[in-house]
Short mmCIF file of N, CA, C and O in Angstrom, two decimals:
data_model
loop_
_atom_site.label_atom_id
_atom_site.label_comp_id
_atom_site.label_asym_id
_atom_site.label_seq_id
_atom_site.Cartn_x
_atom_site.Cartn_y
_atom_site.Cartn_z
N UNK A 1 155.08 48.38 63.62
CA UNK A 1 153.48 49.38 63.25
C UNK A 1 153.57 49.83 61.88
O UNK A 1 154.18 50.34 61.69
N UNK A 2 152.43 48.99 61.10
CA UNK A 2 152.76 49.53 59.79
C UNK A 2 151.84 51.12 60.25
O UNK A 2 151.27 51.12 60.94
N UNK A 3 151.63 52.00 59.09
CA UNK A 3 150.90 53.56 58.79
C UNK A 3 149.50 52.99 59.39
O UNK A 3 148.79 53.93 59.83
N UNK A 4 148.91 52.33 58.84
CA UNK A 4 147.30 51.85 58.85
C UNK A 4 147.11 51.88 60.00
O UNK A 4 145.69 52.69 60.53
N UNK A 5 147.64 51.12 61.11
CA UNK A 5 147.33 50.99 61.89
C UNK A 5 147.15 52.18 62.83
O UNK A 5 146.90 52.36 64.04
N UNK A 6 148.27 52.63 62.45
CA UNK A 6 148.94 53.38 63.78
C UNK A 6 147.38 54.85 64.06
O UNK A 6 147.42 55.47 64.79
N UNK A 7 146.88 54.79 62.65
CA UNK A 7 146.03 56.35 62.08
C UNK A 7 144.43 55.44 63.13
O UNK A 7 143.41 56.12 63.17
N UNK A 8 144.60 54.05 62.95
CA UNK A 8 143.26 53.71 63.52
C UNK A 8 142.64 53.37 64.92
O UNK A 8 141.99 53.46 65.50
N UNK A 9 144.02 53.92 65.77
CA UNK A 9 144.12 53.98 67.10
C UNK A 9 143.37 55.62 67.56
O UNK A 9 143.26 56.27 67.11
N UNK A 10 142.18 55.05 68.59
CA UNK A 10 141.73 56.07 68.84
C UNK A 10 142.09 56.72 69.72
O UNK A 10 143.02 56.60 70.40
N UNK A 11 141.40 58.54 69.39
CA UNK A 11 142.62 59.52 70.06
C UNK A 11 141.99 59.83 71.26
O UNK A 11 140.77 59.85 71.12
N UNK A 12 142.47 60.35 72.34
CA UNK A 12 141.59 60.64 73.19
C UNK A 12 141.72 61.97 73.42
O UNK A 12 140.76 62.73 74.73
N UNK A 13 142.62 63.26 73.04
CA UNK A 13 142.36 64.61 73.02
C UNK A 13 141.19 64.95 72.66
O UNK A 13 141.18 66.01 72.50
N UNK A 14 140.44 64.52 71.70
CA UNK A 14 139.65 65.10 71.07
C UNK A 14 138.37 65.01 71.84
O UNK A 14 137.42 66.26 71.78
N UNK A 15 138.62 63.67 72.52
CA UNK A 15 136.74 63.58 73.42
C UNK A 15 137.33 64.12 74.31
O UNK A 15 136.29 64.37 75.10
N UNK A 16 138.33 64.62 74.90
CA UNK A 16 138.85 65.16 76.28
C UNK A 16 138.24 66.74 75.61
O UNK A 16 137.33 66.96 76.70
N UNK A 17 138.39 67.11 74.80
CA UNK A 17 138.27 68.32 74.39
C UNK A 17 136.57 68.63 74.26
O UNK A 17 135.85 69.39 74.58
N UNK A 18 136.66 67.17 74.13
CA UNK A 18 134.40 67.50 73.41
C UNK A 18 133.73 67.37 74.90
O UNK A 18 132.97 68.17 75.15
N UNK A 19 134.14 66.76 75.69
CA UNK A 19 133.89 66.59 77.45
C UNK A 19 133.79 67.98 78.07
O UNK A 19 133.00 68.03 78.59
N UNK A 20 135.27 68.71 77.97
CA UNK A 20 135.52 69.58 78.48
C UNK A 20 134.11 71.05 77.95
O UNK A 20 133.84 71.78 78.45
N UNK A 21 134.36 70.34 76.56
CA UNK A 21 133.52 71.92 76.22
C UNK A 21 131.59 71.49 76.62
O UNK A 21 131.01 72.34 76.52
N UNK A 22 131.47 70.39 76.44
CA UNK A 22 129.81 69.74 76.67
C UNK A 22 129.50 70.36 78.68
O UNK A 22 128.89 70.71 79.00
N UNK A 23 130.58 70.54 79.26
CA UNK A 23 130.42 70.48 80.82
C UNK A 23 130.40 72.12 80.93
O UNK A 23 129.34 72.72 81.70
N UNK A 24 131.76 72.67 80.08
CA UNK A 24 131.33 74.25 80.31
C UNK A 24 130.05 75.10 79.60
O UNK A 24 129.26 75.60 80.37
N UNK A 25 129.42 73.92 78.74
CA UNK A 25 128.26 74.61 78.13
C UNK A 25 127.24 74.27 79.15
O UNK A 25 126.05 75.02 79.43
N UNK A 26 127.27 72.45 79.86
CA UNK A 26 126.07 72.41 80.94
C UNK A 26 126.14 73.82 82.06
O UNK A 26 125.05 73.96 82.80
N UNK A 27 126.96 73.76 82.70
CA UNK A 27 127.58 74.93 83.77
C UNK A 27 127.08 75.95 83.38
O UNK A 27 126.76 76.83 83.93
N UNK A 28 127.81 76.99 82.34
CA UNK A 28 126.70 78.02 81.46
C UNK A 28 125.23 78.17 81.93
O UNK A 28 124.25 79.09 82.00
N UNK A 29 124.78 77.08 81.46
CA UNK A 29 123.14 76.76 81.65
C UNK A 29 122.70 77.21 82.65
O UNK A 29 121.62 77.21 82.90
N UNK A 30 123.35 76.13 83.56
CA UNK A 30 122.84 76.59 84.94
C UNK A 30 123.16 77.63 85.09
O UNK A 30 122.46 77.79 86.67
N UNK A 31 123.42 78.36 85.58
CA UNK A 31 124.25 79.73 85.86
C UNK A 31 123.32 80.99 85.36
O UNK A 31 122.64 81.15 86.13
N UNK A 32 123.02 80.28 84.05
CA UNK A 32 122.05 80.78 83.48
C UNK A 32 120.39 81.21 84.00
O UNK A 32 119.35 81.93 84.06
N UNK A 33 120.04 79.35 84.58
CA UNK A 33 118.78 79.03 84.61
C UNK A 33 118.74 79.40 86.60
O UNK A 33 118.16 80.24 87.08
N UNK A 34 120.19 79.46 86.79
CA UNK A 34 120.04 80.05 88.44
C UNK A 34 119.80 81.42 88.86
O UNK A 34 119.41 82.04 89.29
N UNK A 35 120.32 82.16 87.84
CA UNK A 35 119.87 84.04 87.29
C UNK A 35 118.45 83.92 86.91
O UNK A 35 118.23 85.22 88.28
N UNK A 36 118.36 83.72 86.62
CA UNK A 36 116.56 83.55 86.09
C UNK A 36 115.55 83.21 87.56
O UNK A 36 114.82 83.97 87.48
N UNK A 37 115.62 81.67 87.63
CA UNK A 37 115.16 81.62 89.63
C UNK A 37 115.25 82.76 90.37
O UNK A 37 114.32 83.30 90.93
N UNK A 38 116.70 83.48 89.91
CA UNK A 38 116.72 84.76 91.57
C UNK A 38 116.29 85.71 91.25
O UNK A 38 115.47 86.68 91.92
N UNK A 39 116.10 85.96 89.70
CA UNK A 39 115.02 86.89 89.33
C UNK A 39 113.62 87.01 89.23
O UNK A 39 112.73 88.02 90.12
N UNK A 40 112.87 85.86 88.87
CA UNK A 40 112.35 85.45 89.41
C UNK A 40 111.20 85.38 90.77
O UNK A 40 110.26 85.93 90.99
N UNK A 41 112.24 85.37 91.86
CA UNK A 41 111.81 85.26 93.00
C UNK A 41 111.52 86.51 93.61
O UNK A 41 111.20 87.37 94.77
N UNK A 42 112.53 87.65 93.25
CA UNK A 42 112.73 88.87 92.88
C UNK A 42 111.46 89.75 93.12
O UNK A 42 111.04 90.75 93.28
N UNK A 43 111.10 89.51 91.80
CA UNK A 43 109.78 89.90 91.06
C UNK A 43 108.61 89.11 91.97
O UNK A 43 107.45 89.92 92.13
N UNK A 44 108.70 87.86 92.20
CA UNK A 44 107.60 87.43 93.22
C UNK A 44 107.44 88.06 94.48
O UNK A 44 105.71 88.84 94.82
N UNK A 45 108.85 88.35 95.30
CA UNK A 45 108.57 89.03 95.93
C UNK A 45 107.94 90.44 96.66
O UNK A 45 107.11 91.02 97.05
N UNK A 46 107.97 91.08 94.98
CA UNK A 46 108.24 92.64 94.69
C UNK A 46 106.40 92.70 94.36
O UNK A 46 105.85 93.60 95.29
N UNK A 47 105.65 91.65 94.38
CA UNK A 47 104.03 91.66 94.36
C UNK A 47 103.40 90.94 94.94
O UNK A 47 103.06 92.21 95.18
N UNK A 48 104.36 90.36 95.88
CA UNK A 48 103.87 90.44 97.06
C UNK A 48 103.42 91.26 98.32
O UNK A 48 102.54 91.91 98.53
N UNK A 49 104.28 91.44 97.57
CA UNK A 49 104.56 92.61 98.89
C UNK A 49 103.45 93.88 98.45
O UNK A 49 102.52 94.47 99.02
N UNK A 50 103.62 94.56 96.86
CA UNK A 50 102.14 95.19 96.37
C UNK A 50 100.93 94.82 96.72
O UNK A 50 100.37 95.66 96.48
N UNK A 51 100.49 93.91 96.60
CA UNK A 51 99.20 93.08 96.87
C UNK A 51 98.65 93.16 98.38
O UNK A 51 97.86 93.47 98.82
N UNK A 52 100.28 92.55 99.16
CA UNK A 52 99.48 93.06 100.38
C UNK A 52 99.49 94.32 100.89
O UNK A 52 98.26 94.64 101.55
N UNK A 53 100.03 95.57 100.65
CA UNK A 53 99.96 96.50 100.89
C UNK A 53 98.42 97.00 100.29
O UNK A 53 97.97 97.71 100.57
N UNK A 54 98.12 96.83 99.33
CA UNK A 54 96.73 97.02 98.20
C UNK A 54 95.90 96.69 99.42
O UNK A 54 95.14 97.76 99.84
N UNK A 55 95.92 95.51 99.78
CA UNK A 55 94.59 95.05 100.48
C UNK A 55 94.71 95.76 101.74
O UNK A 55 93.83 95.65 102.45
N UNK A 56 96.44 95.96 102.65
CA UNK A 56 96.12 96.75 103.92
C UNK A 56 95.11 97.57 103.50
O UNK A 56 94.41 98.77 104.05
N UNK A 57 95.59 98.99 102.83
CA UNK A 57 94.82 100.03 102.66
C UNK A 57 93.56 99.92 102.30
O UNK A 57 92.51 101.07 102.41
N UNK A 58 93.25 99.08 101.26
CA UNK A 58 91.78 98.67 101.33
C UNK A 58 90.95 98.25 102.10
O UNK A 58 90.16 99.39 102.09
N UNK A 59 91.52 98.03 102.95
CA UNK A 59 90.79 97.55 104.42
C UNK A 59 90.71 98.52 105.18
O UNK A 59 89.72 98.59 105.82
N UNK A 60 91.79 99.61 105.38
CA UNK A 60 91.73 100.61 105.73
C UNK A 60 90.47 101.33 105.60
O UNK A 60 89.77 102.08 106.07
N UNK A 61 90.35 101.75 104.31
CA UNK A 61 89.36 102.28 103.29
C UNK A 61 88.00 102.11 103.98
O UNK A 61 87.24 102.80 104.42
N UNK A 62 87.69 100.45 103.88
CA UNK A 62 86.65 100.38 104.34
C UNK A 62 86.31 100.67 105.73
O UNK A 62 84.93 100.45 106.13
N UNK A 63 86.94 100.46 106.55
CA UNK A 63 86.85 100.60 108.10
C UNK A 63 86.60 101.95 108.23
O UNK A 63 85.66 102.46 108.98
N UNK A 64 86.83 102.76 107.28
CA UNK A 64 87.08 104.16 107.70
C UNK A 64 85.67 104.89 107.07
O UNK A 64 84.32 104.78 107.57
N UNK A 65 85.32 103.75 105.76
CA UNK A 65 83.65 103.79 105.49
C UNK A 65 82.56 103.41 106.66
O UNK A 65 81.37 103.79 106.22
N UNK A 66 82.96 102.34 107.39
CA UNK A 66 82.10 101.80 108.18
C UNK A 66 82.04 102.84 109.36
O UNK A 66 81.13 102.96 109.63
N UNK A 67 82.86 103.91 109.90
CA UNK A 67 82.66 104.67 110.97
C UNK A 67 82.21 105.63 110.42
O UNK A 67 81.14 106.65 110.88
N UNK A 68 82.20 105.98 108.48
CA UNK A 68 81.20 107.46 108.46
C UNK A 68 79.75 106.47 108.31
O UNK A 68 79.08 107.73 108.76
N UNK A 69 79.81 104.98 108.48
CA UNK A 69 78.19 104.75 108.29
C UNK A 69 77.64 104.98 109.23
O UNK A 69 76.63 104.92 109.79
N UNK A 70 78.04 104.79 110.36
CA UNK A 70 77.84 105.14 112.15
C UNK A 70 78.50 106.66 112.36
O UNK A 70 77.26 106.48 113.28
N UNK A 71 78.65 107.31 111.40
CA UNK A 71 78.17 108.63 111.94
C UNK A 71 79.36 109.26 112.31
O UNK A 71 79.19 110.41 112.81
N UNK A 72 80.21 108.53 112.87
CA UNK A 72 81.96 109.07 112.84
C UNK A 72 82.48 109.59 111.88
O UNK A 72 82.37 108.89 110.87
N UNK A 73 83.26 110.42 112.05
CA UNK A 73 83.26 111.21 110.68
C UNK A 73 85.15 111.19 111.47
O UNK A 73 85.46 112.52 111.89
N UNK A 74 86.22 110.35 110.59
CA UNK A 74 87.63 110.76 111.35
C UNK A 74 88.11 112.09 110.84
O UNK A 74 88.08 112.55 109.88
N UNK A 75 89.23 112.33 111.62
CA UNK A 75 89.65 113.68 111.19
C UNK A 75 90.61 113.15 109.90
O UNK A 75 90.51 114.98 108.91
N UNK A 76 90.47 112.39 108.90
CA UNK A 76 91.37 112.34 107.75
C UNK A 76 90.69 112.21 106.63
O UNK A 76 90.86 112.27 105.56
N UNK A 77 89.17 112.48 106.66
CA UNK A 77 88.17 112.80 105.74
C UNK A 77 87.31 113.91 105.95
O UNK A 77 87.27 115.06 107.15
N UNK A 78 87.58 114.32 104.22
CA UNK A 78 87.12 115.68 104.04
C UNK A 78 85.68 115.88 103.43
O UNK A 78 84.91 115.30 103.00
N UNK A 79 84.92 116.78 103.85
CA UNK A 79 83.68 116.86 103.60
C UNK A 79 83.06 117.97 102.32
O UNK A 79 83.28 119.20 102.95
N UNK A 80 82.87 117.67 101.39
CA UNK A 80 82.64 119.00 100.24
C UNK A 80 81.20 118.56 99.89
O UNK A 80 81.47 117.60 98.63
N UNK A 81 80.39 119.67 99.64
CA UNK A 81 78.82 119.13 98.99
C UNK A 81 78.52 117.68 99.29
O UNK A 81 77.69 117.47 97.66
N UNK A 82 78.75 117.26 100.38
CA UNK A 82 77.78 115.97 100.42
C UNK A 82 78.61 114.80 99.92
O UNK A 82 78.34 113.32 100.22
N UNK A 83 80.15 114.48 99.82
CA UNK A 83 80.42 113.79 99.75
C UNK A 83 81.60 113.98 100.72
O UNK A 83 82.47 114.87 100.79
N UNK A 84 82.29 112.59 101.14
CA UNK A 84 83.19 112.30 102.08
C UNK A 84 84.25 111.96 101.40
O UNK A 84 84.42 110.71 100.07
N UNK A 85 85.41 113.08 101.38
CA UNK A 85 86.53 111.97 100.34
C UNK A 85 87.68 112.05 101.89
O UNK A 85 87.95 112.28 102.35
N UNK A 86 88.35 110.92 101.09
CA UNK A 86 89.51 110.26 102.12
C UNK A 86 90.97 109.49 101.04
O UNK A 86 90.42 109.32 100.41
N UNK A 87 91.62 109.25 101.92
CA UNK A 87 93.03 108.86 101.00
C UNK A 87 93.62 108.22 101.76
O UNK A 87 94.09 108.08 103.25
N UNK A 88 94.08 106.50 101.49
CA UNK A 88 94.42 105.63 102.29
C UNK A 88 96.29 105.17 102.11
O UNK A 88 96.21 104.99 100.48
N UNK A 89 97.20 105.54 102.31
CA UNK A 89 98.09 105.07 101.75
C UNK A 89 98.74 103.74 101.20
O UNK A 89 98.82 103.21 102.24
N UNK A 90 99.33 103.78 100.46
CA UNK A 90 99.41 102.08 99.76
C UNK A 90 101.08 102.07 99.80
O UNK A 90 101.76 101.16 100.50
N UNK A 91 101.78 102.69 99.43
CA UNK A 91 103.25 103.03 99.45
C UNK A 91 103.66 104.43 99.16
O UNK A 91 102.74 104.92 99.69
N UNK A 92 104.80 104.46 99.32
CA UNK A 92 105.61 105.78 99.32
C UNK A 92 105.01 106.47 98.24
O UNK A 92 104.77 107.81 98.33
N UNK A 93 104.71 106.10 97.04
CA UNK A 93 104.23 106.46 95.99
C UNK A 93 102.92 106.40 95.44
O UNK A 93 102.63 106.79 94.27
N UNK A 94 102.29 105.66 96.11
CA UNK A 94 100.14 105.47 95.27
C UNK A 94 99.81 105.51 96.83
O UNK A 94 100.02 104.67 97.80
N UNK A 95 98.23 106.20 96.56
CA UNK A 95 97.89 106.61 97.30
C UNK A 95 96.42 105.24 97.15
O UNK A 95 95.93 105.94 95.91
N UNK A 96 95.56 105.52 98.15
CA UNK A 96 93.98 104.87 97.32
C UNK A 96 93.08 105.89 97.59
O UNK A 96 92.61 106.36 98.94
N UNK A 97 92.49 106.45 96.75
CA UNK A 97 91.76 108.19 96.73
C UNK A 97 90.37 107.64 97.08
O UNK A 97 89.85 106.59 96.04
N UNK A 98 89.31 108.16 97.88
CA UNK A 98 87.69 107.07 98.40
C UNK A 98 87.19 108.54 97.81
O UNK A 98 87.63 109.64 98.73
N UNK A 99 86.04 108.48 97.54
CA UNK A 99 85.14 109.27 97.72
C UNK A 99 83.73 108.73 97.57
O UNK A 99 83.26 107.89 96.67
N UNK A 100 83.23 109.01 98.41
CA UNK A 100 81.51 108.51 98.83
C UNK A 100 80.50 109.65 99.06
O UNK A 100 80.72 109.91 99.75
N UNK A 101 79.19 109.53 99.13
CA UNK A 101 78.16 109.99 98.96
C UNK A 101 77.59 109.17 99.87
O UNK A 101 77.02 107.87 99.72
N UNK A 102 76.85 109.75 101.33
CA UNK A 102 76.20 108.87 101.76
C UNK A 102 74.86 109.50 102.18
O UNK A 102 74.67 110.83 101.83
N UNK A 103 73.73 108.49 102.15
CA UNK A 103 72.36 108.85 102.34
C UNK A 103 71.57 108.11 103.40
O UNK A 103 71.20 106.92 102.76
N UNK A 104 71.82 108.53 104.38
CA UNK A 104 71.25 107.42 106.01
C UNK A 104 72.01 106.15 105.96
O UNK A 104 73.53 106.22 105.94
N UNK A 105 71.86 105.15 106.09
CA UNK A 105 72.66 103.69 105.51
C UNK A 105 72.83 103.83 104.48
O UNK A 105 73.88 102.29 104.17
N UNK A 106 72.78 104.37 103.27
CA UNK A 106 72.64 103.94 101.90
C UNK A 106 74.37 104.93 101.88
O UNK A 106 73.98 105.84 101.94
N UNK A 107 74.99 104.27 100.82
CA UNK A 107 76.46 104.81 100.44
C UNK A 107 76.16 104.33 99.04
O UNK A 107 76.15 103.53 98.64
N UNK A 108 76.86 105.45 98.21
CA UNK A 108 77.70 105.55 96.86
C UNK A 108 78.57 105.94 96.54
O UNK A 108 78.90 106.73 97.07
N UNK A 109 79.83 104.73 95.95
CA UNK A 109 80.89 105.12 96.07
C UNK A 109 81.55 105.96 94.96
O UNK A 109 80.72 105.29 93.62
N UNK A 110 81.78 106.54 94.39
CA UNK A 110 81.76 107.72 93.77
C UNK A 110 83.45 107.57 93.30
O UNK A 110 83.47 107.86 91.69
N UNK A 111 84.28 107.10 93.88
CA UNK A 111 85.88 107.05 93.35
C UNK A 111 86.42 105.98 94.55
O UNK A 111 85.95 106.15 95.41
N UNK A 112 86.86 105.13 93.89
CA UNK A 112 87.56 104.39 95.03
C UNK A 112 89.28 103.25 93.62
O UNK A 112 88.99 102.68 92.97
N UNK A 113 90.11 104.62 93.87
CA UNK A 113 91.01 104.60 93.02
C UNK A 113 92.50 104.69 93.48
O UNK A 113 92.86 105.09 94.63
N UNK A 114 93.41 103.51 92.54
CA UNK A 114 94.47 103.38 92.59
C UNK A 114 95.39 105.37 92.32
O UNK A 114 94.88 105.14 91.25
N UNK A 115 95.94 105.76 92.88
CA UNK A 115 96.56 106.87 92.18
C UNK A 115 97.81 106.95 93.05
O UNK A 115 98.42 107.04 94.26
N UNK A 116 98.67 107.47 91.63
CA UNK A 116 100.61 107.64 91.48
C UNK A 116 100.52 108.96 92.39
O UNK A 116 100.09 109.38 91.35
N UNK A 117 101.34 109.38 93.18
CA UNK A 117 101.68 110.30 93.62
C UNK A 117 103.10 111.23 92.97
O UNK A 117 103.47 111.63 93.80
N UNK A 118 103.74 110.11 92.28
CA UNK A 118 105.54 110.61 92.21
C UNK A 118 104.82 111.53 90.94
O UNK A 118 104.00 111.99 90.04
N UNK A 119 106.12 112.28 91.21
CA UNK A 119 105.91 113.88 90.80
C UNK A 119 106.07 113.35 89.52
O UNK A 119 107.20 112.92 89.07
N UNK A 120 105.30 114.10 88.22
CA UNK A 120 105.97 113.87 86.93
C UNK A 120 107.16 114.74 86.48
O UNK A 120 107.04 116.27 86.62
N UNK A 121 107.96 114.70 86.03
CA UNK A 121 108.89 115.19 85.23
C UNK A 121 108.18 115.91 84.04
O UNK A 121 108.42 115.74 83.26
N UNK A 122 108.86 117.63 83.73
CA UNK A 122 108.14 117.90 82.76
C UNK A 122 108.60 118.76 82.13
O UNK A 122 109.14 119.53 81.44
N UNK A 123 110.12 117.58 81.58
CA UNK A 123 111.29 118.15 80.77
C UNK A 123 110.75 118.46 79.29
O UNK A 123 109.60 118.43 78.98
N UNK A 124 111.88 118.61 78.37
CA UNK A 124 111.66 119.10 77.09
C UNK A 124 111.21 117.71 76.17
O UNK A 124 111.00 118.25 75.07
N UNK A 125 110.79 116.36 76.87
CA UNK A 125 110.45 115.45 76.08
C UNK A 125 111.46 114.51 75.35
O UNK A 125 112.69 115.30 75.92
N UNK A 126 111.30 113.79 74.49
CA UNK A 126 111.82 113.04 73.50
C UNK A 126 112.33 113.73 72.13
O UNK A 126 113.47 113.17 71.96
N UNK A 127 111.84 114.83 71.81
CA UNK A 127 112.20 115.45 70.66
C UNK A 127 111.70 113.64 69.62
O UNK A 127 113.04 114.19 68.97
N UNK A 128 110.91 114.21 69.35
CA UNK A 128 110.19 113.20 68.51
C UNK A 128 110.09 114.10 67.13
O UNK A 128 110.15 115.20 66.86
N UNK A 129 110.64 113.23 65.96
CA UNK A 129 110.49 113.75 64.56
C UNK A 129 108.69 114.61 64.36
O UNK A 129 107.87 113.71 64.72
N UNK A 130 109.31 115.22 64.02
CA UNK A 130 107.84 116.08 63.61
C UNK A 130 106.90 116.07 62.33
O UNK A 130 106.34 116.17 62.08
N UNK A 131 107.86 115.18 61.47
CA UNK A 131 107.43 114.47 60.54
C UNK A 131 107.70 115.52 59.15
O UNK A 131 107.61 115.29 57.73
N UNK A 132 108.72 116.92 59.03
CA UNK A 132 108.85 117.44 58.71
C UNK A 132 110.09 117.69 58.13
O UNK A 132 111.07 117.03 58.84
N UNK A 133 110.77 117.14 56.49
CA UNK A 133 111.81 117.32 56.17
C UNK A 133 113.27 118.30 56.41
O UNK A 133 111.97 119.02 55.81
N UNK A 134 113.85 118.23 56.75
CA UNK A 134 114.86 119.25 56.66
C UNK A 134 115.47 119.91 55.16
O UNK A 134 116.22 120.93 55.17
N UNK A 135 115.30 118.99 53.91
CA UNK A 135 115.49 119.83 52.88
C UNK A 135 114.31 120.61 52.32
O UNK A 135 113.11 120.51 52.01
#
């Protein structure tokens, strides 16, 4: 066999490395896609729970308003200056605050608001630059 024929034969080592690299890349992309799908599912489940909890609290607030219109005042409702105020829990950290004024069978909603009950930390802040130069 002469020198020219020996170098013209295809080598399988380079092709095998290329195939292994392609399979490795496809495996990494598949794992990344799987991770993204799982994160999206967790986010969708959390969103579903938040919406379900909100509408459960909203339904309870309307039920209390219906009782007020019928003349019943539940224990959780406070009356101050003609304004009925009550709160319906949405989650551990959020409440639906409602304030309503009644005039017979007519009502005016003064407040229907989701309020965070999480305590704010009043720390020292972020230490932002006040704009003065040190020199």
